[in-house]
Amino acid sequence: MTIDKGWFEVRRVNHDLWMIAEPLHVVSWLYVGRDRAVLIDSGMGIMPIKPVVERLTDKPITLINTHYHFDHVGGNGEFYERLAGERGGPLLERRAPRDLLDRYLRGFLAIIAEARARLVAEPDFYALTPETEPRDFPSTFDAQAWMPGGVPATGLLREDDEVDLGDRKLLVIDTPGHSPDGICLFDERHGVLFAGDTLMEGGNYVQYDESSMEDLLASVIKLSKLSAPVHAICTGHVPRAIAEETLITDTADALTEVLNGAAYRMDTDIFGYPVRVTRVGRVWVYASDGAATSYPLHD
Ligand SMILES: [Zn+2]
């Protein structure tokens, strides 16, 4: 018997914090304050995300994008108020190239096939981690018509701006590196850091033409000097989307090793491009293979 679980895997992390995962892909976060809620990233646009969010809160919703990449902006058009970092403004108006999306879908189908084989061998493991469980695309999903992106922000956030939710504020921190427009959001009072793709338990993608290992290291060092302790880091991807503060220094250490010429193995990323992969403890760093890679992430 097949149980239709829907496309999103929703997990209540705390009374005011929800993880909205698209299993094996990406994670969006709903953070509910007294006067309004923020949705941090809007997912892939495979299925509408707003109906899911509206089931979780009746507060007015502000969408904030951590960066412009297609897997974080797919639901942007569903929301009236859309904020992004200053450098993300012009990038959000572009769409991901068709070839990149097709490469992603091909790579993803291979990941699903691999996960299904493991699911047979280890069903209990997947029952414990539903956000990494392989799911088919919904029957309504039209891969050829899928075109995330191209929805401009309605407002831009600058470093040190604060987004006020009534009983708490989110501080805006510029964190370029994975992409040039990355931002993190920090609730100093509760110690919750929304990191987008700037911190990642597992693969840190720093292999794009637009990525900068040096910038990412500087951003992560900036995060290591926040004015208050970090109790939870909410990242943008599975498998372990929520992490503890030590991920910051572990990531800084790993990036430093890569910049110092650490050993790597060759692999291919989800788009099928060759990458250099260095693992340092819990952190994997993906770096460009130089001339062999090309990542046109937007038209
Ligand atoms: Zn990204």
PDB file of C-alpha atoms and ligand atoms in Angstrom, residues 67 69 71-72 178 197 208 237, ligand 1:
ATOM      1  CA  HIS A  67      19.477  33.976  -1.185  1.00  0.00           C
ATOM      2  CA  HIS A  69      18.893  30.203  -5.680  1.00  0.00           C
ATOM      3  CA  ASP A  71      15.455  25.875  -4.749  1.00  0.00           C
ATOM      4  CA  HIS A  72      14.699  28.578  -2.156  1.00  0.00           C
ATOM      5  CA  HIS A 178      27.925  30.219  -1.177  1.00  0.00           C
ATOM      6  CA  ASP A 197      23.015  27.800   2.690  1.00  0.00           C
ATOM      7  CA  TYR A 208      29.807  27.738  -8.349  1.00  0.00           C
ATOM      8  CA  HIS A 237      18.850  21.698   3.498  1.00  0.00           C
TER       9      HIS A 237
HETATM   10 ZN    ZN B   1      21.935  27.845  -2.447  1.00  0.00          ZN
END
